[in-house]
Amino acid sequence: MSTIIEVSHVYKAFGGLSVLDDCSIKVEEGSITGMIGPNGAGKTTLFNIIAGNLPLDSGRVRFNGEDITNMPANELFHKGLLRTFQIAHEFSNMTALENLMMVPPRQLGENLFHTWFKHTEVRQQENDVRQRALEVIDFIGLSHVRNELAGNLSGGQKKLLELGRTMMADARVVLLDEIAAGVNRTLLGDLVANIERLNRERGYTFLVIEHDMDMIARLCDPVIVLAQGHVMMEGTIEEVRNNPQVIEAYFGAPTE
């Protein structure tokens, strides 16, 4: 596998407090890579830097060999690099299906000129987008709530909807930020299964921040451990679980 995301010697501070200090990671194309660490380790800050939501102070970020350091999120979206959030960001007053239909960029109907003079083309594109959205909502198992306002969905259903939106954007890499948070075990199983299917059948690469270690164990190889703003170790979940430094970082005392 080739490296699709490379973070090199990144430093980020807030008000003089260092959050990331000489942090470097690599994510291999086609992998589901986990990222864990105690609270305050810098995981979300690193996610925000990779996704273009936060500028770094020094260091470099590359995506598929291209330098994307401090490139804004909207440009990264068009390159196929997307992120989800711990709290889902749905359009609450639109239906689940409409939320998916909003995603594809550069739709003809966004231009007033086209709606007046190219209404046939606009209608055809809308039909194509709708059909694709129907396929995606069936894939993620939300067909039964496709006409429900997204704001009325459960937390788990909203997380599934966010995953569906990445499919509407033809993502290459998806950054998943605590996707298990607030999700019941049944829907969490659906989420994990969909992530596995997207990785296996569509070649998605995932970088996953998660505190649910059972989910990390099922999904992720390798697992990167962050502590105090830098990488402590990288390995399989078993290597991570049995590493005394990792245990000390999480529980604050060395093993006997």
PDB file of C-alpha atoms in Angstrom:
ATOM      1  CA  MET A   1       0.000   0.000   0.000  1.00  0.00           C
ATOM      2  CA  SER A   2       1.093   3.582  -0.646  1.00  0.00           C
ATOM      3  CA  THR A   3       0.911   6.476   1.791  1.00  0.00           C
ATOM      4  CA  ILE A   4      -2.139   8.673   1.158  1.00  0.00           C
ATOM      5  CA  ILE A   5      -1.861  11.011   4.178  1.00  0.00           C
ATOM      6  CA  GLU A   6       1.489  12.093   5.562  1.00  0.00           C
ATOM      7  CA  VAL A   7       1.786  14.470   8.505  1.00  0.00           C
ATOM      8  CA  SER A   8       5.356  15.639   9.093  1.00  0.00           C
ATOM      9  CA  HIS A   9       6.696  17.355  12.229  1.00  0.00           C
ATOM     10  CA  VAL A  10       3.514  19.315  12.923  1.00  0.00           C
ATOM     11  CA  TYR A  11       3.490  21.847  15.749  1.00  0.00           C
ATOM     12  CA  LYS A  12       0.383  23.628  17.020  1.00  0.00           C
ATOM     13  CA  ALA A  13      -0.058  25.800  20.095  1.00  0.00           C
ATOM     14  CA  PHE A  14      -2.929  27.789  21.576  1.00  0.00           C
ATOM     15  CA  GLY A  15      -2.006  30.805  23.669  1.00  0.00           C
ATOM     16  CA  GLY A  16       1.492  29.483  24.232  1.00  0.00           C
ATOM     17  CA  LEU A  17       0.249  26.011  25.242  1.00  0.00           C
ATOM     18  CA  SER A  18       1.633  23.324  22.937  1.00  0.00           C
ATOM     19  CA  VAL A  19      -1.041  20.865  21.780  1.00  0.00           C
ATOM     20  CA  LEU A  20       0.912  19.110  19.009  1.00  0.00           C
ATOM     21  CA  ASP A  21       4.693  18.930  19.277  1.00  0.00           C
ATOM     22  CA  ASP A  22       6.708  17.456  16.392  1.00  0.00           C
ATOM     23  CA  CYS A  23       3.808  15.147  15.518  1.00  0.00           C
ATOM     24  CA  SER A  24       4.239  12.866  12.487  1.00  0.00           C
ATOM     25  CA  ILE A  25       1.915  10.128  11.203  1.00  0.00           C
ATOM     26  CA  LYS A  26       1.312   8.211   7.976  1.00  0.00           C
ATOM     27  CA  VAL A  27      -1.948   6.689   6.769  1.00  0.00           C
ATOM     28  CA  GLU A  28      -1.724   3.996   4.125  1.00  0.00           C
ATOM     29  CA  GLU A  29      -4.176   3.985   1.239  1.00  0.00           C
ATOM     30  CA  GLY A  30      -6.946   1.432   1.701  1.00  0.00           C
ATOM     31  CA  SER A  31      -6.398   1.096   5.447  1.00  0.00           C
ATOM     32  CA  ILE A  32      -8.678   1.703   8.406  1.00  0.00           C
ATOM     33  CA  THR A  33      -6.249   3.381  10.770  1.00  0.00           C
ATOM     34  CA  GLY A  34      -7.221   4.038  14.364  1.00  0.00           C
ATOM     35  CA  MET A  35      -6.043   6.936  16.502  1.00  0.00           C
ATOM     36  CA  ILE A  36      -6.386   6.732  20.260  1.00  0.00           C
ATOM     37  CA  GLY A  37      -5.000   8.569  23.259  1.00  0.00           C
ATOM     38  CA  PRO A  38      -5.996  10.107  26.564  1.00  0.00           C
ATOM     39  CA  ASN A  39      -8.032  13.305  26.682  1.00  0.00           C
ATOM     40  CA  GLY A  40      -5.903  16.271  25.689  1.00  0.00           C
ATOM     41  CA  ALA A  41      -3.509  14.183  23.597  1.00  0.00           C
ATOM     42  CA  GLY A  42      -4.155  16.365  20.509  1.00  0.00           C
ATOM     43  CA  LYS A  43      -6.233  13.939  18.445  1.00  0.00           C
ATOM     44  CA  THR A  44      -9.027  16.319  17.430  1.00  0.00           C
ATOM     45  CA  THR A  45      -6.566  19.156  16.815  1.00  0.00           C
ATOM     46  CA  LEU A  46      -4.628  16.908  14.436  1.00  0.00           C
ATOM     47  CA  PHE A  47      -7.876  15.928  12.697  1.00  0.00           C
ATOM     48  CA  ASN A  48      -8.820  19.571  12.256  1.00  0.00           C
ATOM     49  CA  ILE A  49      -5.404  20.368  10.781  1.00  0.00           C
ATOM     50  CA  ILE A  50      -5.555  17.486   8.288  1.00  0.00           C
ATOM     51  CA  ALA A  51      -9.143  18.381   7.307  1.00  0.00           C
ATOM     52  CA  GLY A  52      -8.349  22.050   6.712  1.00  0.00           C
ATOM     53  CA  ASN A  53     -10.417  23.339   9.637  1.00  0.00           C
ATOM     54  CA  LEU A  54      -7.430  24.640  11.593  1.00  0.00           C
ATOM     55  CA  PRO A  55      -4.072  26.105  10.481  1.00  0.00           C
ATOM     56  CA  LEU A  56      -0.867  24.596  11.818  1.00  0.00           C
ATOM     57  CA  ASP A  57       2.047  26.618  13.166  1.00  0.00           C
ATOM     58  CA  SER A  58       4.788  24.574  11.521  1.00  0.00           C
ATOM     59  CA  GLY A  59       5.212  21.267   9.709  1.00  0.00           C
ATOM     60  CA  ARG A  60       3.659  19.822   6.546  1.00  0.00           C
ATOM     61  CA  VAL A  61       0.603  17.791   5.550  1.00  0.00           C
ATOM     62  CA  ARG A  62       0.482  15.835   2.283  1.00  0.00           C
ATOM     63  CA  PHE A  63      -2.468  14.108   0.660  1.00  0.00           C
ATOM     64  CA  ASN A  64      -1.708  11.589  -2.076  1.00  0.00           C
ATOM     65  CA  GLY A  65       1.721  13.192  -2.478  1.00  0.00           C
ATOM     66  CA  GLU A  66       0.392  16.753  -2.775  1.00  0.00           C
ATOM     67  CA  ASP A  67       1.256  19.384  -0.194  1.00  0.00           C
ATOM     68  CA  ILE A  68      -2.079  20.459   1.321  1.00  0.00           C
ATOM     69  CA  THR A  69      -0.689  22.330   4.316  1.00  0.00           C
ATOM     70  CA  ASN A  70      -3.284  24.865   5.511  1.00  0.00           C
ATOM     71  CA  MET A  71      -5.457  24.221   2.453  1.00  0.00           C
ATOM     72  CA  PRO A  72      -9.088  25.095   3.339  1.00  0.00           C
ATOM     73  CA  ALA A  73     -11.665  22.381   3.902  1.00  0.00           C
ATOM     74  CA  ASN A  74     -13.749  23.300   0.834  1.00  0.00           C
ATOM     75  CA  GLU A  75     -10.772  22.659  -1.461  1.00  0.00           C
ATOM     76  CA  LEU A  76      -9.984  19.378   0.273  1.00  0.00           C
ATOM     77  CA  PHE A  77     -13.631  18.347  -0.176  1.00  0.00           C
ATOM     78  CA  HIS A  78     -13.169  18.498  -3.952  1.00  0.00           C
ATOM     79  CA  LYS A  79     -10.030  16.367  -3.654  1.00  0.00           C
ATOM     80  CA  GLY A  80     -11.934  13.665  -1.777  1.00  0.00           C
ATOM     81  CA  LEU A  81     -10.732  14.329   1.779  1.00  0.00           C
ATOM     82  CA  LEU A  82     -13.663  14.663   4.203  1.00  0.00           C
ATOM     83  CA  ARG A  83     -14.311  14.472   7.922  1.00  0.00           C
ATOM     84  CA  THR A  84     -17.268  13.736  10.149  1.00  0.00           C
ATOM     85  CA  PHE A  85     -17.842  15.291  13.563  1.00  0.00           C
ATOM     86  CA  GLN A  86     -18.488  13.888  17.019  1.00  0.00           C
ATOM     87  CA  ILE A  87     -21.775  15.820  16.946  1.00  0.00           C
ATOM     88  CA  ALA A  88     -23.504  15.293  13.596  1.00  0.00           C
ATOM     89  CA  HIS A  89     -23.967  18.433  11.468  1.00  0.00           C
ATOM     90  CA  GLU A  90     -27.174  17.651   9.601  1.00  0.00           C
ATOM     91  CA  PHE A  91     -29.575  20.107   7.962  1.00  0.00           C
ATOM     92  CA  SER A  92     -32.255  19.526  10.581  1.00  0.00           C
ATOM     93  CA  ASN A  93     -35.172  21.077   8.644  1.00  0.00           C
ATOM     94  CA  MET A  94     -34.544  19.003   5.530  1.00  0.00           C
ATOM     95  CA  THR A  95     -35.361  15.334   5.077  1.00  0.00           C
ATOM     96  CA  ALA A  96     -32.704  12.653   5.288  1.00  0.00           C
ATOM     97  CA  LEU A  97     -32.890  12.212   1.524  1.00  0.00           C
ATOM     98  CA  GLU A  98     -32.585  15.965   0.902  1.00  0.00           C
ATOM     99  CA  ASN A  99     -29.520  16.054   3.141  1.00  0.00           C
ATOM    100  CA  LEU A 100     -27.829  13.597   0.810  1.00  0.00           C
ATOM    101  CA  MET A 101     -28.970  15.447  -2.317  1.00  0.00           C
ATOM    102  CA  MET A 102     -27.352  18.664  -1.028  1.00  0.00           C
ATOM    103  CA  VAL A 103     -23.851  17.177  -1.107  1.00  0.00           C
ATOM    104  CA  PRO A 104     -22.740  16.893  -4.767  1.00  0.00           C
ATOM    105  CA  PRO A 105     -20.920  20.109  -5.743  1.00  0.00           C
ATOM    106  CA  ARG A 106     -21.546  22.387  -8.723  1.00  0.00           C
ATOM    107  CA  GLN A 107     -25.153  21.379  -9.291  1.00  0.00           C
ATOM    108  CA  LEU A 108     -26.730  23.267 -12.202  1.00  0.00           C
ATOM    109  CA  GLY A 109     -29.725  24.315 -10.109  1.00  0.00           C
ATOM    110  CA  GLU A 110     -27.453  26.442  -7.908  1.00  0.00           C
ATOM    111  CA  ASN A 111     -27.137  28.921 -10.786  1.00  0.00           C
ATOM    112  CA  LEU A 112     -30.161  31.151 -11.407  1.00  0.00           C
ATOM    113  CA  PHE A 113     -29.333  31.437 -15.114  1.00  0.00           C
ATOM    114  CA  HIS A 114     -29.478  27.657 -15.494  1.00  0.00           C
ATOM    115  CA  THR A 115     -32.825  27.407 -13.697  1.00  0.00           C
ATOM    116  CA  TRP A 116     -34.291  29.866 -16.219  1.00  0.00           C
ATOM    117  CA  PHE A 117     -32.685  28.759 -19.468  1.00  0.00           C
ATOM    118  CA  LYS A 118     -31.503  25.177 -18.886  1.00  0.00           C
ATOM    119  CA  HIS A 119     -34.405  23.799 -16.882  1.00  0.00           C
ATOM    120  CA  THR A 120     -34.373  20.483 -18.770  1.00  0.00           C
ATOM    121  CA  GLU A 121     -30.712  19.888 -17.890  1.00  0.00           C
ATOM    122  CA  VAL A 122     -31.334  21.011 -14.311  1.00  0.00           C
ATOM    123  CA  ARG A 123     -34.254  18.609 -13.941  1.00  0.00           C
ATOM    124  CA  GLN A 124     -32.262  15.713 -15.407  1.00  0.00           C
ATOM    125  CA  GLN A 125     -29.360  16.336 -13.053  1.00  0.00           C
ATOM    126  CA  GLU A 126     -31.713  16.570 -10.080  1.00  0.00           C
ATOM    127  CA  ASN A 127     -33.238  13.227 -11.053  1.00  0.00           C
ATOM    128  CA  ASP A 128     -29.753  11.690 -11.306  1.00  0.00           C
ATOM    129  CA  VAL A 129     -28.746  13.075  -7.900  1.00  0.00           C
ATOM    130  CA  ARG A 130     -31.993  11.855  -6.358  1.00  0.00           C
ATOM    131  CA  GLN A 131     -31.465   8.362  -7.746  1.00  0.00           C
ATOM    132  CA  ARG A 132     -27.946   8.275  -6.382  1.00  0.00           C
ATOM    133  CA  ALA A 133     -29.178   9.504  -2.996  1.00  0.00           C
ATOM    134  CA  LEU A 134     -31.796   6.737  -2.935  1.00  0.00           C
ATOM    135  CA  GLU A 135     -29.068   4.165  -3.592  1.00  0.00           C
ATOM    136  CA  VAL A 136     -26.897   5.607  -0.817  1.00  0.00           C
ATOM    137  CA  ILE A 137     -29.704   5.792   1.735  1.00  0.00           C
ATOM    138  CA  ASP A 138     -30.545   2.167   0.979  1.00  0.00           C
ATOM    139  CA  PHE A 139     -26.848   1.230   1.396  1.00  0.00           C
ATOM    140  CA  ILE A 140     -26.699   2.811   4.868  1.00  0.00           C
ATOM    141  CA  GLY A 141     -30.009   1.269   5.931  1.00  0.00           C
ATOM    142  CA  LEU A 142     -32.068   4.455   6.325  1.00  0.00           C
ATOM    143  CA  SER A 143     -34.633   3.990   3.553  1.00  0.00           C
ATOM    144  CA  HIS A 144     -37.418   3.771   6.145  1.00  0.00           C
ATOM    145  CA  VAL A 145     -36.686   7.336   7.338  1.00  0.00           C
ATOM    146  CA  ARG A 146     -35.711   8.913   4.023  1.00  0.00           C
ATOM    147  CA  ASN A 147     -38.632  11.387   4.177  1.00  0.00           C
ATOM    148  CA  GLU A 148     -38.195  12.149   7.887  1.00  0.00           C
ATOM    149  CA  LEU A 149     -36.720  15.517   8.890  1.00  0.00           C
ATOM    150  CA  ALA A 150     -33.064  14.911   9.721  1.00  0.00           C
ATOM    151  CA  GLY A 151     -33.455  16.805  12.987  1.00  0.00           C
ATOM    152  CA  ASN A 152     -35.878  14.114  14.165  1.00  0.00           C
ATOM    153  CA  LEU A 153     -33.459  11.231  13.599  1.00  0.00           C
ATOM    154  CA  SER A 154     -31.738   9.486  16.482  1.00  0.00           C
ATOM    155  CA  GLY A 155     -28.071  10.138  17.196  1.00  0.00           C
ATOM    156  CA  GLY A 156     -27.064   6.894  15.539  1.00  0.00           C
ATOM    157  CA  GLN A 157     -29.170   7.565  12.456  1.00  0.00           C
ATOM    158  CA  LYS A 158     -27.562  10.996  12.132  1.00  0.00           C
ATOM    159  CA  LYS A 159     -24.120   9.369  12.221  1.00  0.00           C
ATOM    160  CA  LEU A 160     -25.211   6.961   9.486  1.00  0.00           C
ATOM    161  CA  LEU A 161     -26.484   9.933   7.485  1.00  0.00           C
ATOM    162  CA  GLU A 162     -23.095  11.645   7.817  1.00  0.00           C
ATOM    163  CA  LEU A 163     -21.449   8.507   6.496  1.00  0.00           C
ATOM    164  CA  GLY A 164     -23.889   8.562   3.594  1.00  0.00           C
ATOM    165  CA  ARG A 165     -22.959  12.138   2.798  1.00  0.00           C
ATOM    166  CA  THR A 166     -19.332  11.098   2.328  1.00  0.00           C
ATOM    167  CA  MET A 167     -20.569   8.602  -0.268  1.00  0.00           C
ATOM    168  CA  MET A 168     -22.369  11.353  -2.162  1.00  0.00           C
ATOM    169  CA  ALA A 169     -19.059  13.226  -2.368  1.00  0.00           C
ATOM    170  CA  ASP A 170     -16.976  10.341  -3.775  1.00  0.00           C
ATOM    171  CA  ALA A 171     -14.595  10.481  -0.833  1.00  0.00           C
ATOM    172  CA  ARG A 172     -11.149   8.895  -0.984  1.00  0.00           C
ATOM    173  CA  VAL A 173     -10.284   9.462   2.676  1.00  0.00           C
ATOM    174  CA  VAL A 174     -12.753   9.945   5.522  1.00  0.00           C
ATOM    175  CA  LEU A 175     -11.727  11.183   8.955  1.00  0.00           C
ATOM    176  CA  LEU A 176     -14.163   9.774  11.538  1.00  0.00           C
ATOM    177  CA  ASP A 177     -14.286  11.683  14.834  1.00  0.00           C
ATOM    178  CA  GLU A 178     -15.765   9.538  17.636  1.00  0.00           C
ATOM    179  CA  ILE A 179     -18.479   8.120  15.443  1.00  0.00           C
ATOM    180  CA  ALA A 180     -19.600   5.761  18.232  1.00  0.00           C
ATOM    181  CA  ALA A 181     -20.383   8.585  20.673  1.00  0.00           C
ATOM    182  CA  GLY A 182     -24.069   8.589  21.642  1.00  0.00           C
ATOM    183  CA  VAL A 183     -24.948   5.651  19.388  1.00  0.00           C
ATOM    184  CA  ASN A 184     -26.802   2.597  20.681  1.00  0.00           C
ATOM    185  CA  ARG A 185     -25.165  -0.795  20.189  1.00  0.00           C
ATOM    186  CA  THR A 186     -27.516  -1.906  17.407  1.00  0.00           C
ATOM    187  CA  LEU A 187     -26.910   1.158  15.239  1.00  0.00           C
ATOM    188  CA  LEU A 188     -23.216   1.068  16.117  1.00  0.00           C
ATOM    189  CA  GLY A 189     -23.080  -2.382  14.576  1.00  0.00           C
ATOM    190  CA  ASP A 190     -24.657  -0.947  11.420  1.00  0.00           C
ATOM    191  CA  LEU A 191     -22.106   1.887  11.383  1.00  0.00           C
ATOM    192  CA  VAL A 192     -19.161  -0.475  11.729  1.00  0.00           C
ATOM    193  CA  ALA A 193     -20.530  -2.774   9.028  1.00  0.00           C
ATOM    194  CA  ASN A 194     -20.961   0.154   6.637  1.00  0.00           C
ATOM    195  CA  ILE A 195     -17.427   1.387   7.276  1.00  0.00           C
ATOM    196  CA  GLU A 196     -16.104  -2.098   6.554  1.00  0.00           C
ATOM    197  CA  ARG A 197     -18.160  -2.319   3.357  1.00  0.00           C
ATOM    198  CA  LEU A 198     -16.995   1.094   2.125  1.00  0.00           C
ATOM    199  CA  ASN A 199     -13.411   0.092   2.782  1.00  0.00           C
ATOM    200  CA  ARG A 200     -13.735  -3.342   1.210  1.00  0.00           C
ATOM    201  CA  GLU A 201     -16.048  -2.641  -1.733  1.00  0.00           C
ATOM    202  CA  ARG A 202     -15.285   0.994  -2.597  1.00  0.00           C
ATOM    203  CA  GLY A 203     -11.706   1.396  -1.467  1.00  0.00           C
ATOM    204  CA  TYR A 204     -12.314   4.126   1.111  1.00  0.00           C
ATOM    205  CA  THR A 205      -9.436   4.919   3.443  1.00  0.00           C
ATOM    206  CA  PHE A 206     -10.451   5.770   7.017  1.00  0.00           C
ATOM    207  CA  LEU A 207      -8.659   7.501   9.883  1.00  0.00           C
ATOM    208  CA  VAL A 208     -10.678   6.937  13.055  1.00  0.00           C
ATOM    209  CA  ILE A 209     -10.565   8.742  16.411  1.00  0.00           C
ATOM    210  CA  GLU A 210     -12.430   6.615  18.909  1.00  0.00           C
ATOM    211  CA  HIS A 211     -12.627   5.842  22.637  1.00  0.00           C
ATOM    212  CA  ASP A 212     -14.624   2.646  22.105  1.00  0.00           C
ATOM    213  CA  MET A 213     -11.779   0.129  22.174  1.00  0.00           C
ATOM    214  CA  ASP A 214     -13.981  -2.761  21.036  1.00  0.00           C
ATOM    215  CA  MET A 215     -14.792  -0.773  17.897  1.00  0.00           C
ATOM    216  CA  ILE A 216     -11.110   0.032  17.374  1.00  0.00           C
ATOM    217  CA  ALA A 217     -10.228  -3.640  17.846  1.00  0.00           C
ATOM    218  CA  ARG A 218     -12.775  -4.750  15.241  1.00  0.00           C
ATOM    219  CA  LEU A 219     -12.045  -2.090  12.645  1.00  0.00           C
ATOM    220  CA  CYS A 220      -8.535  -0.747  12.858  1.00  0.00           C
ATOM    221  CA  ASP A 221      -5.104  -1.928  11.815  1.00  0.00           C
ATOM    222  CA  PRO A 222      -2.809  -0.197  12.531  1.00  0.00           C
ATOM    223  CA  VAL A 223      -3.568   1.826  15.652  1.00  0.00           C
ATOM    224  CA  ILE A 224      -1.696   5.069  16.397  1.00  0.00           C
ATOM    225  CA  VAL A 225      -1.393   6.200  20.006  1.00  0.00           C
ATOM    226  CA  LEU A 226      -1.064   9.935  20.694  1.00  0.00           C
ATOM    227  CA  ALA A 227       0.030  11.301  24.056  1.00  0.00           C
ATOM    228  CA  GLN A 228       1.046  14.832  24.971  1.00  0.00           C
ATOM    229  CA  GLY A 229       0.936  15.975  21.366  1.00  0.00           C
ATOM    230  CA  HIS A 230       3.131  13.378  19.723  1.00  0.00           C
ATOM    231  CA  VAL A 231       3.028   9.731  18.629  1.00  0.00           C
ATOM    232  CA  MET A 232       3.800   7.341  21.466  1.00  0.00           C
ATOM    233  CA  MET A 233       3.581   4.194  19.359  1.00  0.00           C
ATOM    234  CA  GLU A 234       1.934   2.514  16.378  1.00  0.00           C
ATOM    235  CA  GLY A 235       1.016  -1.135  16.050  1.00  0.00           C
ATOM    236  CA  THR A 236      -1.770  -3.698  16.170  1.00  0.00           C
ATOM    237  CA  ILE A 237      -4.474  -3.356  18.801  1.00  0.00           C
ATOM    238  CA  GLU A 238      -2.914  -6.217  20.789  1.00  0.00           C
ATOM    239  CA  GLU A 239       0.493  -4.536  20.761  1.00  0.00           C
ATOM    240  CA  VAL A 240      -1.132  -1.312  21.893  1.00  0.00           C
ATOM    241  CA  ARG A 241      -3.123  -2.950  24.688  1.00  0.00           C
ATOM    242  CA  ASN A 242      -0.041  -4.688  26.037  1.00  0.00           C
ATOM    243  CA  ASN A 243       2.318  -1.710  25.890  1.00  0.00           C
ATOM    244  CA  PRO A 244       3.246  -0.485  29.410  1.00  0.00           C
ATOM    245  CA  GLN A 245       3.727   3.112  28.204  1.00  0.00           C
ATOM    246  CA  VAL A 246       0.219   3.170  26.756  1.00  0.00           C
ATOM    247  CA  ILE A 247      -1.252   1.761  29.970  1.00  0.00           C
ATOM    248  CA  GLU A 248       0.586   4.413  31.985  1.00  0.00           C
ATOM    249  CA  ALA A 249      -0.610   7.203  29.663  1.00  0.00           C
ATOM    250  CA  TYR A 250      -4.227   6.108  30.070  1.00  0.00           C
ATOM    251  CA  PHE A 251      -4.268   5.197  33.743  1.00  0.00           C
ATOM    252  CA  GLY A 252      -1.528   7.418  35.136  1.00  0.00           C
ATOM    253  CA  ALA A 253       0.551   4.715  36.799  1.00  0.00           C
ATOM    254  CA  PRO A 254       3.017   2.139  35.521  1.00  0.00           C
ATOM    255  CA  THR A 255       2.088  -1.527  35.506  1.00  0.00           C
ATOM    256  CA  GLU A 256       3.675  -3.790  38.080  1.00  0.00           C
TER     257      GLU A 256
END
